[in-house]
XYZ file of N, CA, C and O in Angstrom:
788
model
N 0.819 -1.204 0.000
C 0.000 0.000 0.000
C 0.859 1.263 0.000
O 0.604 2.203 -0.733
N 1.905 1.269 0.852
C 2.786 2.428 0.906
C 3.479 2.671 -0.428
O 3.712 3.813 -0.811
N 3.816 1.570 -1.131
C 4.465 1.693 -2.432
C 3.534 2.363 -3.439
O 3.957 3.203 -4.226
N 2.268 2.015 -3.411
C 1.274 2.604 -4.321
C 1.130 4.095 -4.037
O 1.090 4.916 -4.965
N 1.068 4.456 -2.769
C 0.948 5.869 -2.389
C 2.179 6.641 -2.852
O 2.077 7.740 -3.397
N 3.361 6.037 -2.668
C 4.608 6.684 -3.089
C 4.605 6.926 -4.597
O 4.979 8.005 -5.058
N 4.207 5.924 -5.363
C 4.170 6.058 -6.824
C 3.201 7.156 -7.234
O 3.501 7.986 -8.097
N 2.024 7.201 -6.597
C 1.035 8.222 -6.914
C 1.580 9.618 -6.626
O 1.453 10.525 -7.447
N 2.204 9.778 -5.466
C 2.771 11.078 -5.077
C 3.878 11.474 -6.044
O 3.970 12.628 -6.467
N 4.720 10.503 -6.437
C 5.817 10.775 -7.364
C 5.282 11.257 -8.715
O 5.745 12.252 -9.264
N 4.282 10.550 -9.238
C 3.679 10.926 -10.526
C 3.012 12.290 -10.427
O 3.195 13.155 -11.284
N 2.245 12.496 -9.352
C 1.540 13.766 -9.167
C 2.531 14.917 -9.078
O 2.356 15.954 -9.720
N 3.607 14.730 -8.298
C 4.606 15.776 -8.126
C 5.237 16.147 -9.464
O 5.424 17.307 -9.777
N 5.556 15.134 -10.273
C 6.163 15.395 -11.573
C 5.217 16.130 -12.515
O 5.632 17.006 -13.263
N 3.936 15.783 -12.492
C 2.947 16.458 -13.335
C 2.792 17.910 -12.902
O 2.809 18.833 -13.720
N 2.648 18.124 -11.590
C 2.483 19.484 -11.065
C 3.721 20.320 -11.370
O 3.625 21.474 -11.788
N 4.914 19.742 -11.188
C 6.158 20.464 -11.457
C 6.239 20.857 -12.919
O 6.597 21.976 -13.260
N 5.877 19.914 -13.799
C 5.937 20.194 -15.234
C 4.957 21.298 -15.613
O 5.270 22.196 -16.389
N 3.749 21.245 -15.039
C 2.747 22.254 -15.358
C 3.131 23.616 -14.808
O 2.957 24.635 -15.463
N 3.668 23.651 -13.578
C 4.005 24.925 -12.958
C 5.150 25.624 -13.684
O 5.224 26.836 -13.727
N 6.050 24.843 -14.289
C 7.154 25.430 -15.035
C 6.815 25.577 -16.515
O 7.615 26.093 -17.278
N 5.629 25.118 -16.912
C 5.200 25.204 -18.302
C 6.202 24.521 -19.232
O 6.601 25.063 -20.262
N 6.634 23.324 -18.857
C 7.603 22.589 -19.652
C 6.939 21.910 -20.847
O 5.759 21.587 -20.806
N 7.723 21.709 -21.905
C 7.241 21.030 -23.098
C 8.201 19.901 -23.451
O 9.294 19.819 -22.901
N 7.774 19.048 -24.371
C 8.626 17.936 -24.787
C 8.863 17.942 -26.296
O 8.029 18.424 -27.062
N 10.008 17.411 -26.655
C 10.369 17.243 -28.061
C 10.980 15.849 -28.195
O 11.727 15.418 -27.314
N 10.644 15.157 -29.274
C 11.193 13.820 -29.512
C 11.811 13.784 -30.900
O 11.168 14.156 -31.882
N 13.073 13.341 -30.956
C 13.753 13.274 -32.251
C 14.837 12.200 -32.239
O 15.327 11.814 -31.175
N 15.159 11.729 -33.421
C 16.201 10.725 -33.569
C 17.127 11.091 -34.709
O 16.669 11.545 -35.755
N 18.420 10.885 -34.490
C 19.402 11.182 -35.525
C 20.642 10.362 -35.297
O 21.692 10.890 -34.970
N 20.506 9.057 -35.423
C 21.618 8.165 -35.146
C 21.535 7.617 -33.739
O 20.453 7.493 -33.164
N 22.681 7.307 -33.172
C 22.748 6.724 -31.834
C 22.229 7.698 -30.780
O 22.628 8.861 -30.758
N 21.325 7.221 -29.925
C 20.763 8.132 -28.916
C 21.784 8.571 -27.873
O 21.592 9.584 -27.203
N 22.891 7.867 -27.738
C 23.946 8.319 -26.814
C 24.482 9.682 -27.267
O 24.760 10.544 -26.442
N 24.637 9.857 -28.581
C 25.158 11.117 -29.128
C 24.193 12.265 -28.852
O 24.602 13.332 -28.376
N 22.922 12.049 -29.173
C 21.938 13.111 -28.984
C 21.786 13.494 -27.519
O 21.680 14.665 -27.177
N 21.777 12.493 -26.646
C 21.663 12.770 -25.214
C 22.836 13.629 -24.753
O 22.655 14.622 -24.035
N 24.045 13.265 -25.170
C 25.253 13.983 -24.758
C 25.228 15.437 -25.207
O 25.768 16.315 -24.530
N 24.593 15.694 -26.329
C 24.516 17.054 -26.855
C 23.412 17.858 -26.165
O 23.666 18.926 -25.595
N 22.202 17.354 -26.183
C 21.063 18.140 -25.704
C 21.076 18.398 -24.202
O 20.531 19.404 -23.741
N 21.712 17.553 -23.413
C 21.718 17.787 -21.968
C 22.605 18.970 -21.585
O 22.567 19.422 -20.453
N 23.352 19.522 -22.557
C 24.199 20.691 -22.302
C 23.496 22.022 -22.552
O 24.072 23.076 -22.308
N 22.271 21.982 -23.054
C 21.583 23.214 -23.437
C 20.856 23.865 -22.270
O 20.145 23.203 -21.508
N 20.995 25.165 -22.153
C 20.263 25.935 -21.161
C 18.769 25.828 -21.469
O 18.349 25.976 -22.614
N 17.974 25.542 -20.453
C 16.529 25.402 -20.646
C 16.080 23.967 -20.822
O 14.891 23.678 -20.733
N 17.027 23.063 -21.077
C 16.688 21.641 -21.170
C 16.744 21.044 -19.768
O 17.764 21.074 -19.108
N 15.603 20.539 -19.319
C 15.491 20.008 -17.961
C 15.880 18.532 -17.880
O 16.426 18.077 -16.892
N 15.571 17.794 -18.951
C 15.818 16.349 -18.917
C 15.927 15.815 -20.342
O 15.216 16.272 -21.235
N 16.825 14.847 -20.533
C 16.948 14.158 -21.819
C 16.908 12.659 -21.536
O 17.690 12.152 -20.744
N 15.973 11.971 -22.181
C 15.800 10.534 -21.977
C 16.014 9.794 -23.287
O 15.425 10.155 -24.299
N 16.847 8.782 -23.257
C 17.031 7.942 -24.435
C 15.911 6.908 -24.493
O 15.462 6.419 -23.459
N 15.479 6.586 -25.710
C 14.413 5.600 -25.823
C 14.164 5.184 -27.259
O 14.991 5.418 -28.150
N 13.001 4.586 -27.456
C 12.628 4.032 -28.756
C 11.223 4.507 -29.120
O 10.351 4.615 -28.254
N 11.001 4.765 -30.401
C 9.674 5.178 -30.841
C 9.520 4.921 -32.333
O 10.495 4.772 -33.061
N 8.254 4.865 -32.765
C 7.951 4.748 -34.182
C 7.842 3.343 -34.726
O 7.623 3.152 -35.918
N 7.969 2.336 -33.850
C 7.952 0.954 -34.321
C 6.673 0.212 -34.044
O 5.659 0.794 -33.651
N 6.723 -1.105 -34.228
C 5.541 -1.959 -34.119
C 5.525 -2.826 -32.860
O 4.527 -3.487 -32.590
N 6.627 -2.827 -32.118
C 6.755 -3.741 -30.983
C 6.594 -2.991 -29.670
O 7.201 -1.937 -29.464
N 5.761 -3.527 -28.777
C 5.586 -2.907 -27.462
C 6.772 -3.239 -26.570
O 7.306 -4.347 -26.609
N 7.182 -2.279 -25.770
C 8.275 -2.443 -24.808
C 9.511 -3.109 -25.430
O 9.960 -4.160 -24.997
N 10.049 -2.486 -26.481
C 11.208 -3.078 -27.159
C 12.471 -3.015 -26.296
O 12.603 -2.153 -25.430
N 13.381 -3.928 -26.553
C 14.683 -3.925 -25.885
C 15.718 -3.359 -26.852
O 15.501 -3.324 -28.071
N 16.838 -2.959 -26.310
C 17.931 -2.441 -27.144
C 18.372 -3.489 -28.165
O 18.575 -3.179 -29.341
N 18.495 -4.723 -27.691
C 18.932 -5.809 -28.578
C 17.959 -5.999 -29.736
O 18.367 -6.197 -30.886
N 16.661 -5.938 -29.440
C 15.651 -6.117 -30.493
C 15.672 -4.953 -31.475
O 15.594 -5.148 -32.694
N 15.795 -3.732 -30.958
C 15.815 -2.543 -31.819
C 17.038 -2.586 -32.737
O 16.961 -2.212 -33.911
N 18.161 -3.063 -32.217
C 19.402 -3.129 -33.003
C 19.292 -4.065 -34.209
O 20.048 -3.919 -35.174
N 18.360 -5.008 -34.174
C 18.188 -5.905 -35.321
C 17.501 -5.203 -36.478
O 17.555 -5.669 -37.616
N 16.795 -4.097 -36.185
C 16.041 -3.392 -37.212
C 14.657 -3.964 -37.440
O 13.844 -3.391 -38.160
N 14.354 -5.088 -36.799
C 13.083 -5.777 -37.034
C 11.896 -5.131 -36.325
O 10.746 -5.408 -36.660
N 12.137 -4.265 -35.356
C 11.034 -3.661 -34.588
C 10.472 -2.410 -35.257
O 9.409 -1.934 -34.897
N 11.209 -1.855 -36.213
C 10.885 -0.590 -36.885
C 10.994 0.630 -35.965
O 10.647 1.738 -36.370
N 11.457 0.430 -34.731
C 11.657 1.563 -33.828
C 12.923 2.315 -34.208
O 13.882 1.730 -34.733
N 12.920 3.604 -33.932
C 14.121 4.422 -34.074
C 14.681 4.712 -32.685
O 13.925 4.805 -31.714
N 15.982 4.824 -32.597
C 16.589 5.311 -31.360
C 16.330 6.815 -31.315
O 16.675 7.536 -32.263
N 15.707 7.271 -30.247
C 15.335 8.685 -30.128
C 15.668 9.212 -28.737
O 15.980 8.449 -27.823
N 15.570 10.524 -28.602
C 15.629 11.148 -27.286
C 14.347 11.944 -27.070
O 13.810 12.536 -28.008
N 13.877 11.905 -25.826
C 12.744 12.749 -25.426
C 13.314 13.874 -24.572
O 13.911 13.626 -23.526
N 13.155 15.089 -25.044
C 13.729 16.264 -24.392
C 12.621 17.029 -23.680
O 11.625 17.423 -24.293
N 12.782 17.218 -22.384
C 11.860 18.056 -21.616
C 12.544 19.407 -21.458
O 13.663 19.488 -20.936
N 11.866 20.461 -21.935
C 12.520 21.768 -21.952
C 11.574 22.889 -21.545
O 10.346 22.747 -21.583
N 12.178 23.994 -21.152
C 11.426 25.184 -20.763
C 11.414 26.143 -21.952
O 12.454 26.716 -22.286
N 10.265 26.327 -22.608
C 10.208 27.171 -23.804
C 10.491 28.646 -23.529
O 10.700 29.423 -24.461
N 10.508 29.033 -22.249
C 10.861 30.412 -21.905
C 12.376 30.606 -21.935
O 12.863 31.735 -21.947
N 13.121 29.492 -21.936
C 14.582 29.569 -21.947
C 15.189 29.103 -23.267
O 16.261 29.554 -23.658
N 14.515 28.181 -23.917
C 14.989 27.691 -25.222
C 13.773 27.322 -26.059
O 12.808 26.740 -25.554
N 13.801 27.682 -27.320
C 12.651 27.426 -28.188
C 12.773 26.094 -28.904
O 13.869 25.527 -29.019
N 11.640 25.619 -29.398
C 11.642 24.385 -30.195
C 12.487 24.577 -31.453
O 13.218 23.680 -31.870
N 12.417 25.772 -32.021
C 13.214 26.073 -33.206
C 14.707 25.967 -32.904
O 15.467 25.418 -33.705
N 15.134 26.455 -31.739
C 16.548 26.345 -31.367
C 16.962 24.891 -31.179
O 18.059 24.498 -31.571
N 16.074 24.091 -30.592
C 16.371 22.663 -30.439
C 16.573 22.007 -31.798
O 17.496 21.208 -31.985
N 15.724 22.356 -32.750
C 15.848 21.761 -34.086
C 17.087 22.269 -34.818
O 17.698 21.529 -35.601
N 17.469 23.526 -34.574
C 18.702 24.038 -35.180
C 19.899 23.226 -34.709
O 20.791 22.889 -35.495
N 19.917 22.895 -33.417
C 20.984 22.052 -32.868
C 20.903 20.655 -33.479
O 21.912 20.075 -33.886
N 19.693 20.132 -33.571
C 19.464 18.794 -34.132
C 20.041 18.681 -35.541
O 20.805 17.751 -35.843
N 19.708 19.632 -36.400
C 20.164 19.552 -37.789
C 21.659 19.831 -37.936
O 22.286 19.372 -38.894
N 22.238 20.548 -36.981
C 23.665 20.860 -37.058
C 24.556 19.758 -36.496
O 25.757 19.748 -36.743
N 23.959 18.813 -35.772
C 24.787 17.815 -35.080
C 24.604 16.388 -35.593
O 25.059 15.437 -34.958
N 23.913 16.233 -36.706
C 23.859 14.928 -37.366
C 23.671 15.172 -38.858
O 23.446 16.310 -39.282
N 23.782 14.140 -39.663
C 23.619 14.282 -41.109
C 22.195 13.879 -41.489
O 21.875 12.691 -41.531
N 21.338 14.867 -41.775
C 19.944 14.563 -42.110
C 19.742 14.136 -43.557
O 18.611 13.988 -44.012
N 20.839 13.924 -44.278
C 20.724 13.552 -45.699
C 21.042 12.086 -45.955
O 20.942 11.626 -47.094
N 21.420 11.355 -44.922
C 21.728 9.933 -45.111
C 20.564 9.091 -44.599
O 20.179 9.188 -43.425
N 20.001 8.301 -45.468
C 18.834 7.502 -45.131
C 19.229 6.301 -44.278
O 20.050 5.481 -44.687
N 18.639 6.231 -43.084
C 18.872 5.090 -42.183
C 20.355 4.866 -41.883
O 20.820 3.738 -41.780
N 21.057 5.977 -41.696
C 22.491 5.853 -41.427
C 23.049 7.124 -40.815
O 22.690 8.224 -41.199
N 23.956 6.936 -39.852
C 24.795 8.013 -39.331
C 26.192 7.444 -39.176
O 26.442 6.618 -38.300
N 27.081 7.836 -40.059
C 28.437 7.301 -40.027
C 28.428 5.799 -40.216
O 27.853 5.274 -41.173
N 29.058 5.088 -39.275
C 29.107 3.627 -39.349
C 27.878 2.955 -38.740
O 27.775 1.726 -38.769
N 26.979 3.749 -38.149
C 25.741 3.197 -37.588
C 24.702 3.107 -38.701
O 24.205 4.135 -39.180
N 24.388 1.890 -39.107
C 23.507 1.682 -40.258
C 22.288 0.863 -39.859
O 22.393 -0.119 -39.125
N 21.114 1.287 -40.314
C 19.865 0.570 -40.038
C 18.733 1.558 -39.811
O 18.957 2.738 -39.515
N 17.507 1.082 -39.953
C 16.346 1.969 -39.788
C 16.269 2.565 -38.385
O 15.669 3.625 -38.195
N 16.885 1.893 -37.415
C 16.861 2.414 -36.042
C 17.675 3.700 -35.907
O 17.533 4.432 -34.921
N 18.507 4.001 -36.904
C 19.336 5.206 -36.867
C 18.802 6.301 -37.797
O 19.523 7.244 -38.116
N 17.563 6.167 -38.231
C 17.008 7.145 -39.163
C 16.883 8.535 -38.527
O 16.755 8.681 -37.321
N 16.900 9.527 -39.390
C 16.698 10.905 -38.965
C 15.197 11.158 -38.916
O 14.501 11.038 -39.923
N 14.695 11.502 -37.719
C 13.248 11.633 -37.563
C 12.898 12.656 -36.486
O 13.603 12.795 -35.490
N 11.814 13.359 -36.733
C 11.254 14.289 -35.750
C 9.829 13.841 -35.473
O 9.003 13.769 -36.399
N 9.534 13.505 -34.224
C 8.173 13.139 -33.835
C 7.532 14.337 -33.156
O 7.823 14.643 -32.002
N 6.697 15.037 -33.912
C 6.092 16.268 -33.371
C 4.954 15.954 -32.396
O 4.231 14.979 -32.554
N 4.840 16.821 -31.388
C 3.830 16.662 -30.339
C 2.526 17.377 -30.670
O 1.490 17.085 -30.084
N 2.580 18.352 -31.579
C 1.399 19.143 -31.940
C 1.625 19.779 -33.313
O 2.716 19.659 -33.889
N 0.605 20.464 -33.804
C 0.687 21.066 -35.144
C 1.741 22.158 -35.215
O 2.388 22.344 -36.250
N 1.920 22.884 -34.121
C 2.933 23.943 -34.107
C 4.330 23.362 -34.325
O 5.108 23.866 -35.141
N 4.640 22.272 -33.609
C 5.940 21.625 -33.795
C 6.084 21.091 -35.224
O 7.154 21.198 -35.828
N 5.016 20.531 -35.747
C 5.036 20.016 -37.126
C 5.371 21.132 -38.113
O 6.230 20.972 -38.988
N 4.700 22.266 -37.955
C 4.917 23.390 -38.865
C 6.332 23.947 -38.760
O 6.967 24.252 -39.772
N 6.833 24.063 -37.527
C 8.192 24.571 -37.325
C 9.207 23.637 -37.968
O 10.141 24.084 -38.652
N 9.035 22.335 -37.766
C 9.963 21.353 -38.340
C 9.981 21.448 -39.864
O 11.051 21.480 -40.485
N 8.804 21.501 -40.463
C 8.733 21.572 -41.927
C 9.293 22.892 -42.461
O 9.942 22.917 -43.518
N 9.067 23.980 -41.727
C 9.604 25.283 -42.140
C 11.128 25.282 -42.118
O 11.774 25.803 -43.034
N 11.698 24.710 -41.063
C 13.164 24.666 -40.966
C 13.748 23.811 -42.089
O 14.749 24.183 -42.705
N 13.112 22.684 -42.380
C 13.584 21.832 -43.480
C 13.511 22.589 -44.809
O 14.432 22.524 -45.626
N 12.427 23.343 -45.006
C 12.282 24.142 -46.232
C 13.386 25.188 -46.344
O 13.968 25.388 -47.418
N 13.684 25.857 -45.232
C 14.722 26.895 -45.228
C 16.088 26.290 -45.520
O 16.855 26.818 -46.337
N 16.399 25.171 -44.854
C 17.687 24.512 -45.083
C 17.819 24.057 -46.530
O 18.897 24.144 -47.124
N 16.720 23.572 -47.103
C 16.723 23.104 -48.491
C 16.908 24.271 -49.464
O 17.750 24.210 -50.372
N 16.132 25.349 -49.256
C 16.220 26.512 -50.159
C 17.597 27.167 -50.112
O 18.096 27.660 -51.120
N 18.198 27.178 -48.937
C 19.523 27.784 -48.784
C 20.666 26.815 -49.104
O 21.838 27.170 -48.968
N 20.302 25.595 -49.518
C 21.280 24.577 -49.917
C 22.369 24.395 -48.856
O 23.567 24.336 -49.167
N 21.914 24.302 -47.608
C 22.839 24.094 -46.493
C 23.527 22.741 -46.621
O 24.695 22.587 -46.269
N 22.795 21.768 -47.142
C 23.352 20.432 -47.341
C 23.455 20.148 -48.841
O 22.591 20.566 -49.620
N 24.488 19.430 -49.231
C 24.693 19.098 -50.640
C 23.602 18.176 -51.164
O 23.095 18.347 -52.269
N 23.223 17.208 -50.342
C 22.197 16.237 -50.731
C 20.850 16.573 -50.086
O 20.793 17.309 -49.093
N 19.764 16.024 -50.615
C 18.431 16.302 -50.070
C 18.277 15.811 -48.624
O 18.821 14.773 -48.248
N 17.526 16.554 -47.843
C 17.229 16.162 -46.464
C 16.198 15.040 -46.488
O 15.163 15.141 -47.164
N 16.467 13.972 -45.742
C 15.561 12.822 -45.717
C 14.898 12.655 -44.340
O 14.268 11.629 -44.075
N 15.036 13.657 -43.489
C 14.453 13.590 -42.142
C 12.946 13.394 -42.223
O 12.242 14.154 -42.897
N 12.472 12.382 -41.531
C 11.037 12.101 -41.468
C 10.397 13.007 -40.416
O 10.939 13.178 -39.326
N 9.275 13.612 -40.745
C 8.508 14.415 -39.788
C 7.176 13.705 -39.596
O 6.374 13.620 -40.522
N 6.961 13.154 -38.413
C 5.782 12.317 -38.172
C 5.169 12.623 -36.808
O 5.849 13.119 -35.897
N 3.889 12.322 -36.685
C 3.201 12.518 -35.409
C 3.819 11.625 -34.339
O 4.222 10.501 -34.606
N 3.898 12.160 -33.133
C 4.495 11.420 -32.011
C 3.753 10.113 -31.774
O 2.526 10.049 -31.850
N 4.532 9.089 -31.505
C 3.983 7.789 -31.136
C 4.415 7.478 -29.713
O 5.035 8.312 -29.047
N 4.117 6.294 -29.235
C 4.495 5.927 -27.872
C 6.014 5.964 -27.736
O 6.729 5.452 -28.594
N 6.478 6.587 -26.679
C 7.902 6.635 -26.371
C 8.205 5.587 -25.310
O 7.569 5.558 -24.257
N 9.156 4.716 -25.601
C 9.575 3.694 -24.639
C 10.970 4.043 -24.129
O 11.909 4.176 -24.931
N 11.107 4.194 -22.826
C 12.419 4.479 -22.242
C 13.394 3.349 -22.522
O 13.029 2.175 -22.439
N 14.625 3.717 -22.835
C 15.682 2.717 -22.989
C 16.077 2.188 -21.614
O 15.737 2.777 -20.582
N 16.784 1.092 -21.599
C 17.230 0.483 -20.361
C 18.144 1.448 -19.586
O 18.773 2.334 -20.172
N 18.210 1.260 -18.278
C 18.944 2.175 -17.401
C 20.418 2.311 -17.760
O 21.022 3.364 -17.532
N 21.017 1.272 -18.326
C 22.437 1.359 -18.654
C 22.731 2.329 -19.803
O 23.882 2.653 -20.079
N 21.675 2.841 -20.448
C 21.857 3.841 -21.510
C 21.729 5.263 -20.980
O 22.036 6.214 -21.693
N 21.278 5.408 -19.756
C 21.074 6.735 -19.167
C 22.416 7.419 -18.917
O 23.318 6.830 -18.351
N 22.534 8.669 -19.395
C 23.748 9.466 -19.195
C 24.983 8.701 -19.677
O 26.047 8.758 -19.061
N 24.825 7.996 -20.782
C 25.844 7.050 -21.233
C 27.210 7.694 -21.469
O 28.237 7.193 -20.990
N 27.224 8.777 -22.206
C 28.509 9.401 -22.541
C 29.254 9.863 -21.295
O 30.454 9.586 -21.145
N 28.562 10.546 -20.414
C 29.218 11.071 -19.206
C 29.754 9.973 -18.297
O 30.733 10.181 -17.578
N 29.104 8.818 -18.328
C 29.536 7.713 -17.464
C 30.530 6.758 -18.137
O 31.081 5.881 -17.485
N 30.729 6.936 -19.453
C 31.591 5.994 -20.195
C 32.540 6.703 -21.153
O 32.771 6.249 -22.272
N 33.112 7.808 -20.739
C 33.937 8.620 -21.644
C 35.179 7.897 -22.170
O 35.714 8.266 -23.209
N 35.617 6.881 -21.468
C 36.803 6.141 -21.915
C 36.478 5.025 -22.909
O 37.383 4.413 -23.481
N 35.194 4.776 -23.094
C 34.777 3.738 -24.037
C 35.113 4.222 -25.457
O 34.928 5.405 -25.765
N 35.653 3.357 -26.329
C 36.088 3.785 -27.669
C 35.033 4.548 -28.470
O 35.351 5.556 -29.102
N 33.775 4.085 -28.464
C 32.729 4.779 -29.231
C 32.563 6.207 -28.714
O 32.378 7.146 -29.491
N 32.624 6.371 -27.399
C 32.487 7.703 -26.795
C 33.660 8.594 -27.183
O 33.483 9.770 -27.494
N 34.872 8.025 -27.189
C 36.067 8.800 -27.506
C 36.130 9.229 -28.968
O 36.478 10.375 -29.271
N 35.785 8.304 -29.866
C 36.013 8.553 -31.281
C 34.788 9.042 -32.057
O 34.939 9.612 -33.135
N 33.603 8.838 -31.501
C 32.392 9.270 -32.200
C 31.692 10.409 -31.456
O 31.427 11.472 -32.031
N 31.392 10.185 -30.177
C 30.600 11.181 -29.444
C 31.412 12.412 -29.063
O 30.955 13.550 -29.250
N 32.610 12.216 -28.520
C 33.424 13.344 -28.046
C 33.648 14.417 -29.117
O 33.458 15.610 -28.846
N 34.027 14.051 -30.356
C 34.211 15.087 -31.388
C 32.912 15.835 -31.704
O 32.931 17.039 -31.955
N 31.772 15.115 -31.676
C 30.486 15.766 -31.933
C 30.161 16.787 -30.849
O 29.705 17.898 -31.131
N 30.380 16.387 -29.609
C 30.082 17.275 -28.478
C 30.988 18.504 -28.532
O 30.532 19.634 -28.306
N 32.250 18.304 -28.844
C 33.200 19.412 -28.929
C 32.795 20.405 -30.015
O 32.783 21.626 -29.792
N 32.452 19.886 -31.181
C 32.022 20.736 -32.291
C 30.739 21.481 -31.934
O 30.611 22.684 -32.202
N 29.799 20.784 -31.324
C 28.529 21.399 -30.908
C 28.767 22.535 -29.916
O 28.202 23.621 -30.044
N 29.612 22.300 -28.904
C 29.865 23.319 -27.878
C 30.517 24.561 -28.477
O 30.251 25.687 -28.046
N 31.348 24.364 -29.477
C 31.989 25.499 -30.148
C 30.972 26.277 -30.986
O 31.000 27.514 -31.023
N 30.064 25.546 -31.616
C 29.101 26.158 -32.531
C 27.929 26.843 -31.813
O 27.379 27.825 -32.310
N 27.554 26.326 -30.642
C 26.373 26.843 -29.929
C 26.715 27.347 -28.532
O 25.987 27.101 -27.573
N 27.810 28.106 -28.426
C 28.270 28.610 -27.129
C 27.180 29.375 -26.383
O 27.042 29.270 -25.166
N 26.416 30.146 -27.127
C 25.408 31.025 -26.504
C 24.232 30.253 -25.920
O 23.449 30.804 -25.146
N 24.094 28.967 -26.252
C 22.969 28.179 -25.761
C 23.345 27.226 -24.625
O 22.475 26.545 -24.069
N 24.612 27.205 -24.269
C 25.064 26.244 -23.258
C 24.692 26.647 -21.840
O 24.535 27.827 -21.536
N 24.578 25.642 -20.976
C 24.316 25.882 -19.557
C 25.526 26.544 -18.922
O 26.653 26.295 -19.325
């Protein structure tokens, strides 16, 4: 009984806190979710970044299952942010600058539908902003090749296993972190100094 009361209080507190701060969420995928988490958790106004899976056909997918490509889920991050401190447009500017949105189902050596470039919008406003930014990037020929980022309505978000939480910060000596994530984070911090915590 005490456990049920604790869970209820925990959920209620989180809902009230989110409402009182007027927080919003954004969900996007652009390759390995370890990379995106490492980048977005450095932004001022971002309260929380969660790695997970979305867009597929399997309920409660595991990392191993998603890695096969058979679940149709993408590796994504769910970003909880304060729109008074950082806008959805700024989040997407960081998103497009820190991965290659022109490679279909691939980011570097990470290949498969789980690594697709995707934006799962929460409402029509987010949908419109995402499409506008893609149009601007295309018209200004920011990328040599066409943008293939999927813009789709948000689906169920499944949290990744706990060992993926804060992965980069807890595993900086791991080769993937050293050779793939670290250079991305360094480039991002140099490019978006004004948005950092």
